mmCIF file of C-alpha atoms in Angstrom:
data_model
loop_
_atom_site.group_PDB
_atom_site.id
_atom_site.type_symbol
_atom_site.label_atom_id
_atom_site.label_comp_id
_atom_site.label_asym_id
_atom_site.label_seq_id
_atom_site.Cartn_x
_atom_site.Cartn_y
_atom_site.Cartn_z
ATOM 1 C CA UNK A 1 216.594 48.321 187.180
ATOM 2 C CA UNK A 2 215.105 44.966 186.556
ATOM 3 C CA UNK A 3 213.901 44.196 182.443
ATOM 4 C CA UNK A 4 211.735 41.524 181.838
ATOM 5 C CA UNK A 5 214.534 39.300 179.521
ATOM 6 C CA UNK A 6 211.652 36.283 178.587
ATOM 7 C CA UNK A 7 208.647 34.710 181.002
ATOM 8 C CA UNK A 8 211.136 33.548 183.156
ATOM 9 C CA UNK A 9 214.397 35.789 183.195
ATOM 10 C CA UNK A 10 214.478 39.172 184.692
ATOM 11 C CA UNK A 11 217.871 41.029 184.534
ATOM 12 C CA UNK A 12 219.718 43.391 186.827
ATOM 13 C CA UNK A 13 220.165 45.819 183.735
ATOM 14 C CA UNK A 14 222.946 47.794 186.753
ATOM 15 C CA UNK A 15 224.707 44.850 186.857
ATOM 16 C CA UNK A 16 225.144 44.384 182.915
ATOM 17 C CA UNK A 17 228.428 45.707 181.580
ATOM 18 C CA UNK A 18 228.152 44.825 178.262
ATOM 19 C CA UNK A 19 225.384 42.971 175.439
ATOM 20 C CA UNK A 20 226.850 41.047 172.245
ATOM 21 C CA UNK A 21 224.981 40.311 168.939
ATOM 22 C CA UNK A 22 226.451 36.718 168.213
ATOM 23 C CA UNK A 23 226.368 34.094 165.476
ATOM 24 C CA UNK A 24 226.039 30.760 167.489
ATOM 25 C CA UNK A 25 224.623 26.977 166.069
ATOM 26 C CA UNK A 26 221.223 27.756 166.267
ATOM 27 C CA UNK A 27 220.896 30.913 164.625
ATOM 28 C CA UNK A 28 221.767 34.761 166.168
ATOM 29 C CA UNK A 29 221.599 35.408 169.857
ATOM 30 C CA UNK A 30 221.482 38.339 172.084
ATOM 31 C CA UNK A 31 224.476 37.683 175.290
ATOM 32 C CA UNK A 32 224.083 39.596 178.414
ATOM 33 C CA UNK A 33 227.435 40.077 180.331
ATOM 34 C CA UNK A 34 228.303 41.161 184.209
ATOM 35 C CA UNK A 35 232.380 41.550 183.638
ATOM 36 C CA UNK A 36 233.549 38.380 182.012
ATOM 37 C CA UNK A 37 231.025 36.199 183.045
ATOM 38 C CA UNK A 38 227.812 35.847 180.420
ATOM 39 C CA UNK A 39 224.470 35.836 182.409
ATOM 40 C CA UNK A 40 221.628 35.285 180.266
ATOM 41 C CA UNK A 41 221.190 35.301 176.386
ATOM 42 C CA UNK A 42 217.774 35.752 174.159
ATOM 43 C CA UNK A 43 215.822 34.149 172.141
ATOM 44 C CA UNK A 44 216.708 33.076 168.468
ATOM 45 C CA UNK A 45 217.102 35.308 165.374
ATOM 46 C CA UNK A 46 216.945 35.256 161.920
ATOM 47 C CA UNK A 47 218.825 38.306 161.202
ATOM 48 C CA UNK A 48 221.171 40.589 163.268
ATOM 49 C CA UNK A 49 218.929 43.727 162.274
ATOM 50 C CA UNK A 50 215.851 41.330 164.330
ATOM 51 C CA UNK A 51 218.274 41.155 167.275
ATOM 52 C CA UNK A 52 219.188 44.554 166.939
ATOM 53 C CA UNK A 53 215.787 45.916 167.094
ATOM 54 C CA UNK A 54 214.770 43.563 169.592
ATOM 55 C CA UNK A 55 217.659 45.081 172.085
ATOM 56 C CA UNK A 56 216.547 48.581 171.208
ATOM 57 C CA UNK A 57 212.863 48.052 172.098
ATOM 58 C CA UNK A 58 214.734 46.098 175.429
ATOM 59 C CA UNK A 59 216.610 48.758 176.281
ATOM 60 C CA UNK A 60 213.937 51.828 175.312
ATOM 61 C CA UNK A 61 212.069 50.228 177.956
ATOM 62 C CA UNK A 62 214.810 50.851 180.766
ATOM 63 C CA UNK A 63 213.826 54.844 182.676
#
């Protein structure tokens, strides 16, 4: 199943084995995973409960 990730990132949700919630220089990010290779990562945060919601509405929209 294919989620729309930004205007121009779609990702293989099948494919993605895991999602991390990560403090990085420019604020809090959202990392997409197939194995040990990161894919694709979100936009910025200001707060991990932002990123956390964001993924939820993300991931509601999977069926």
């Amino acid at each position: 199943m294919f989620v729309k990730l930004n205007e121009r990132v779609y990702l293989n949700m099948a494919k993605i084995t895991r999602t991390k919630i990560d403090h990085v220089e420019d604020g809090i990010r959202v990392r997409f995973y197939e194995g040990q290779d990161q894919v694709a990562k979100s936009k910025r945060f200001k707060t991990i409960e932002d990123a956390e919601s964001w993924l939820e509405d993300l991931l509601s929209n999977i069926k």
